[in-house]
Amino acid sequence: MNKPVTNILLVGVGGQGILLASEILAEAFMLAGFDVKKSEIHGMSQRGGSVVSHVRFGTEVFSPVVPEGEGDILFGFELLETYRCLSLLKPGARVVVNDFRIPPPAVLLGQETYPEGLAEKINARFSNFQLIDGLKLAAEAGDPRAANTVLLGAVAQYLDIADGVWQKALEKMVPKKALPVNLKAFQLGRSL
Amino acid sequence: MSTEILSGNEAIARGAFEAGVRVASAYPGTPSTEILENIIKYPSINASWAPNEKVALEVAIGASFGGGRAIACMKHVGVNVAADPLFTLSYTGVGGGLVLVAADDPEMHSSQNEQDSRNYAKFAKIPMLEPADSQECKEFTRLAFELSEQFDTPVMIRSCTRISHGKSIVELGEPVKGLPEPKLVKNPAKLVMLPGNARVRHPLVEERTVRLSEYGDSWSINRADYRSAAMGIICTGVTYQYVREALPEAATLKLGMVHPLPKNLIREFAAKVERLFVVEELDPFIEEQVSAMGIAVTGKEVISLCGELSPGRIREAFARAGIITKTIDAQQPAQEKLPPRPPNMCPGCPHRGVFHLLSRANAYVTGDIGCYTLGFMPPLNAMDTCVCMGASISTASGIVRALPREEQQRVVAVIGDSTFLHTGVNSLMEMAYNQAPATVIILDNRITAMTGRQENPASGYTLTGIEAPEVNIPALCRTLGIRHVRVVDPYDLEATRSVLAEEMARPEPSVVVTNRPCCLIKGEGRFDRSPVLEVDSDACTGCRACLRIGCPAIEWLPALDGPKGKASIDPQLCTGCTLCQQLCKFDAIHRAGGTK
Ligand code: SF4
Ligand code: SF4
């Protein structure tokens, strides 16, 4: 496309806080003065299914979904779901992944195995790759549930958006009680 | 003026507020649910859940006849339920403006079919607007009320999953001022649709459609943009955004009103472009009408009739048809087979044990729409039919009539509390009345769970969380004429099994009601998480019995302790429901901390 739109995908499993993370992103882009659109499917996917959230920003954004093969940044909350979504990305896209697995039903039942070496396989296709121990860093920040904010911080390194804007977006979207932990988690992610 | 990022549903709610709506009613259904959940942010609107979509529309009709602006919201399949009043409402017209929002679900992300609601607008002869982003959701909602009053007609707004759940920037406005106060005005000739009156109204409806089409020719929400004249594309709603993205050079005629079509505007656009296309999701709704006008147009020949569109799919389709050359090479999806990740009932879900028992009892299960539809998935595999809301009971009632006696005993209908109140009550009335010998299980989890935990007339709370009288489901069933109504605790597998066995054997209609709340309703003591369970790996023999209930909290560790493997429970996910413990013959599952 000739219009400079940046395409971000957030992928993982229903219940991991993907919706909130994508809302914080979108809020930050709006505050930074961009046009922004986002979209994801919920409903059935709340019950532990795959979730893909699309966030797009630029001077003017049309479609709320990222066209296949045009994703610029992928934000992975879970390894298998990240691997499943690689075809949405453009060659050379940036991939930031939480080192975390949630076994799908067939694996829980012992009928299939969780594929091995996913991080290496992703890295082989996308050299702009970063693997993060989100859980550990979130625990360091004070709450393992803030892993998504750690990831957000890690992705923020690659987005040209001022600190104050992120701060504002977090303040608006995160419940007051959880704000200090999330701000810390964000900083930990950002300074990786 | 302030801006916010809103979903389409939030923006429709905002539009209703800015339009001065007085009354809002809906039955929850993905992707429409959040409209009402956001409307309650505006206390000037009286908003409530109705037991089904027909009732919701009728509540809106009442408010409109009383002179207030009113909105009813539903998903596409809900319009089927509401169709009866809708078609007559087209004849009566409105008092205060009336808007019906129908949210379609192309691709069936969470629906049982992918019908195209635009056909309803044409069928019922009423105008339909289709917004393309959240800003338009808000604007079009306001405009729909004006149009409704100006043309004395209900107006439909069609959304779709990507619009309803997509988010974009919206400029907030002020609510309109100076709307008339609601009051009772008698006008039976217009509002009592007996044949004599209805015959007078029908020609007015036809004339209204002609006037609306002419109005659409110059209405600014229908907009032609001439870029390159080589290719002109008619599109609406989210499809417009996909077209702008996929084919940026193409001229577009973006229709904000999809019914009736602005015929003169379409002729004018067609004359100015070299080749005319329609890109539309699902049915050839516009294409067929444009063809019937005698205009050469390409549509479904290129674009699929099934599923959701996207910029990528549009580009693919145009490239495949040789209309454009391919610009982007699709990436390779993963080569190896990856384990799928379908949705699953939650850990501790009160439905899980019931499905386990039904599957063990080799029951033939007629199912319904709700979380429990997931009982169809392995390892439970306990659902044999699922058609639409309320159909489980009537299907069971019908199937037993065709079967020999021994087979009749295997037939069990399962239905949730909300679905039972939606349209299951009528079906159960039929079953009792005709004494069809099937068993009905009402999975009463105290909430409308599938759409995200909305209250209903049996849950004891209203949309806004105010306490309300609860429908007594067992008593209601008895009133309908069911003589055998039993209440069971679905966490007690043995008790539930024996009740089911007795009722299934009974050559009469019977109802079993389960009484555990959905494990996602927190607060008010409605669901209390018990201490989690753990597997004693010394006692675990690797028999896999606990895996048969398919709880996401139980994982099989094949490599643990020798060749057989062992079960393990994730303490983060377990709710302590004890179902797995009841299945373990070797007493290997205990409350964490060693106590039994
Ligand atoms: S939301 Fe409630 S009813 Fe639905 S699967 Fe989860 S526990 Fe069961
Ligand atoms: S007790 Fe067993 S079945 Fe119930 S949630 Fe915990 S692991 Fe799942």
GROMACS .gro file of C-alpha atoms in nm, chain A residues 2-133:
model
  132
    2ASN     CA    1   0.115   0.353  -0.064
    3LYS     CA    2  -0.047   0.483   0.256
    4PRO     CA    3   0.176   0.436   0.560
    5VAL     CA    4  -0.037   0.216   0.785
    6THR     CA    5   0.130   0.007   1.054
    7ASN     CA    6  -0.029  -0.331   1.119
    8ILE     CA    7  -0.004  -0.492   1.460
    9LEU     CA    8  -0.139  -0.834   1.553
   10LEU     CA    9  -0.187  -0.964   1.905
   11VAL     CA   10  -0.239  -1.339   1.926
   12GLY     CA   11  -0.297  -1.588   2.203
   13VAL     CA   12  -0.570  -1.771   2.387
   14GLY     CA   13  -0.905  -1.639   2.513
   15GLY     CA   14  -0.869  -1.519   2.871
   16GLN     CA   15  -0.507  -1.399   2.841
   17GLY     CA   16  -0.591  -1.028   2.842
   18ILE     CA   17  -0.536  -0.974   2.472
   19LEU     CA   18  -0.837  -0.746   2.441
   20LEU     CA   19  -0.714  -0.512   2.712
   21ALA     CA   20  -0.362  -0.499   2.568
   22SER     CA   21  -0.497  -0.412   2.223
   23GLU     CA   22  -0.720  -0.142   2.372
   24ILE     CA   23  -0.425   0.019   2.546
   25LEU     CA   24  -0.232   0.016   2.218
   26ALA     CA   25  -0.520   0.171   2.025
   27GLU     CA   26  -0.569   0.436   2.293
   28ALA     CA   27  -0.201   0.528   2.277
   29PHE     CA   28  -0.211   0.565   1.898
   30MET     CA   29  -0.515   0.790   1.917
   31LEU     CA   30  -0.354   1.005   2.186
   32ALA     CA   31  -0.044   1.029   1.966
   33GLY     CA   32  -0.262   1.179   1.693
   34PHE     CA   33  -0.305   0.886   1.454
   35ASP     CA   34  -0.612   0.739   1.295
   36VAL     CA   35  -0.661   0.395   1.445
   37LYS     CA   36  -0.885   0.093   1.393
   38LYS     CA   37  -0.895  -0.234   1.578
   39SER     CA   38  -1.087  -0.555   1.554
   40GLU     CA   39  -1.105  -0.901   1.703
   41ILE     CA   40  -1.353  -1.180   1.729
   42HIS     CA   41  -1.504  -1.254   2.064
   43GLY     CA   42  -1.803  -1.459   2.169
   44MET     CA   43  -1.714  -1.824   2.137
   45SER     CA   44  -1.344  -1.749   2.160
   46GLN     CA   45  -1.387  -1.641   2.522
   47ARG     CA   46  -1.409  -2.008   2.609
   48GLY     CA   47  -1.039  -2.083   2.565
   49GLY     CA   48  -1.020  -2.062   2.185
   50SER     CA   49  -0.761  -1.885   1.968
   51VAL     CA   50  -0.777  -1.507   1.966
   52VAL     CA   51  -0.628  -1.270   1.710
   53SER     CA   52  -0.662  -0.898   1.766
   54HIS     CA   53  -0.579  -0.652   1.488
   55VAL     CA   54  -0.465  -0.296   1.561
   56ARG     CA   55  -0.383  -0.061   1.273
   57PHE     CA   56  -0.267   0.298   1.284
   58GLY     CA   57  -0.153   0.564   1.039
   59THR     CA   58  -0.272   0.887   0.881
   60GLU     CA   59  -0.586   0.721   0.746
   61VAL     CA   60  -0.691   0.362   0.815
   62PHE     CA   61  -0.965   0.190   0.615
   63SER     CA   62  -1.006  -0.179   0.698
   64PRO     CA   63  -1.024  -0.279   1.066
   65VAL     CA   64  -0.855  -0.610   0.982
   66VAL     CA   65  -0.495  -0.654   0.877
   67PRO     CA   66  -0.477  -0.794   0.522
   68GLU     CA   67  -0.309  -1.135   0.512
   69GLY     CA   68   0.063  -1.103   0.456
   70GLU     CA   69   0.082  -0.738   0.567
   71GLY     CA   70   0.136  -0.759   0.942
   72ASP     CA   71   0.432  -0.547   1.058
   73ILE     CA   72   0.452  -0.648   1.423
   74LEU     CA   73   0.324  -0.960   1.594
   75PHE     CA   74   0.272  -0.963   1.961
   76GLY     CA   75   0.253  -1.326   2.079
   77PHE     CA   76   0.100  -1.417   2.413
   78GLU     CA   77   0.136  -1.791   2.358
   79LEU     CA   78   0.384  -1.985   2.145
   80LEU     CA   79   0.158  -2.217   1.948
   81GLU     CA   80  -0.091  -1.943   1.860
   82THR     CA   81   0.196  -1.721   1.752
   83TYR     CA   82   0.331  -1.991   1.526
   84ARG     CA   83  -0.013  -2.054   1.379
   85CYS     CA   84  -0.045  -1.689   1.274
   86LEU     CA   85   0.284  -1.631   1.097
   87SER     CA   86   0.124  -1.626   0.754
   88LEU     CA   87  -0.047  -1.298   0.845
   89LEU     CA   88   0.292  -1.128   0.855
   90LYS     CA   89   0.499  -0.963   0.584
   91PRO     CA   90   0.854  -1.087   0.531
   92GLY     CA   91   1.086  -0.917   0.778
   93ALA     CA   92   0.810  -0.843   1.028
   94ARG     CA   93   0.894  -0.806   1.394
   95VAL     CA   94   0.783  -1.082   1.632
   96VAL     CA   95   0.779  -1.037   2.009
   97VAL     CA   96   0.670  -1.348   2.196
   98ASN     CA   97   0.599  -1.443   2.552
   99ASP     CA   98   0.776  -1.771   2.633
  100PHE     CA   99   0.457  -1.939   2.742
  101ARG     CA  100   0.252  -2.241   2.642
  102ILE     CA  101  -0.108  -2.327   2.701
  103PRO     CA  102  -0.181  -2.683   2.589
  104PRO     CA  103  -0.490  -2.708   2.363
  105PRO     CA  104  -0.757  -2.975   2.437
  106ALA     CA  105  -0.610  -3.256   2.226
  107VAL     CA  106  -0.276  -3.211   2.405
  108LEU     CA  107  -0.442  -3.209   2.747
  109LEU     CA  108  -0.602  -3.539   2.655
  110GLY     CA  109  -0.269  -3.685   2.557
  111GLN     CA  110  -0.386  -3.741   2.198
  112GLU     CA  111  -0.147  -3.494   2.039
  113THR     CA  112   0.174  -3.336   2.153
  114TYR     CA  113   0.254  -2.971   2.190
  115PRO     CA  114   0.500  -2.899   1.908
  116GLU     CA  115   0.858  -2.859   2.019
  117GLY     CA  116   1.105  -2.590   1.928
  118LEU     CA  117   0.846  -2.331   1.826
  119ALA     CA  118   1.057  -2.034   1.933
  120GLU     CA  119   1.345  -2.155   1.715
  121LYS     CA  120   1.114  -2.214   1.422
  122ILE     CA  121   0.968  -1.865   1.449
  123ASN     CA  122   1.314  -1.718   1.478
  124ALA     CA  123   1.422  -1.906   1.165
  125ARG     CA  124   1.154  -1.731   0.962
  126PHE     CA  125   1.168  -1.391   1.127
  127SER     CA  126   1.505  -1.261   1.235
  128ASN     CA  127   1.350  -0.960   1.410
  129PHE     CA  128   1.255  -1.189   1.692
  130GLN     CA  129   1.243  -1.139   2.065
  131LEU     CA  130   1.150  -1.403   2.322
  132ILE     CA  131   1.040  -1.269   2.659
  133ASP     CA  132   0.982  -1.432   2.994
   0.00000   0.00000   0.00000
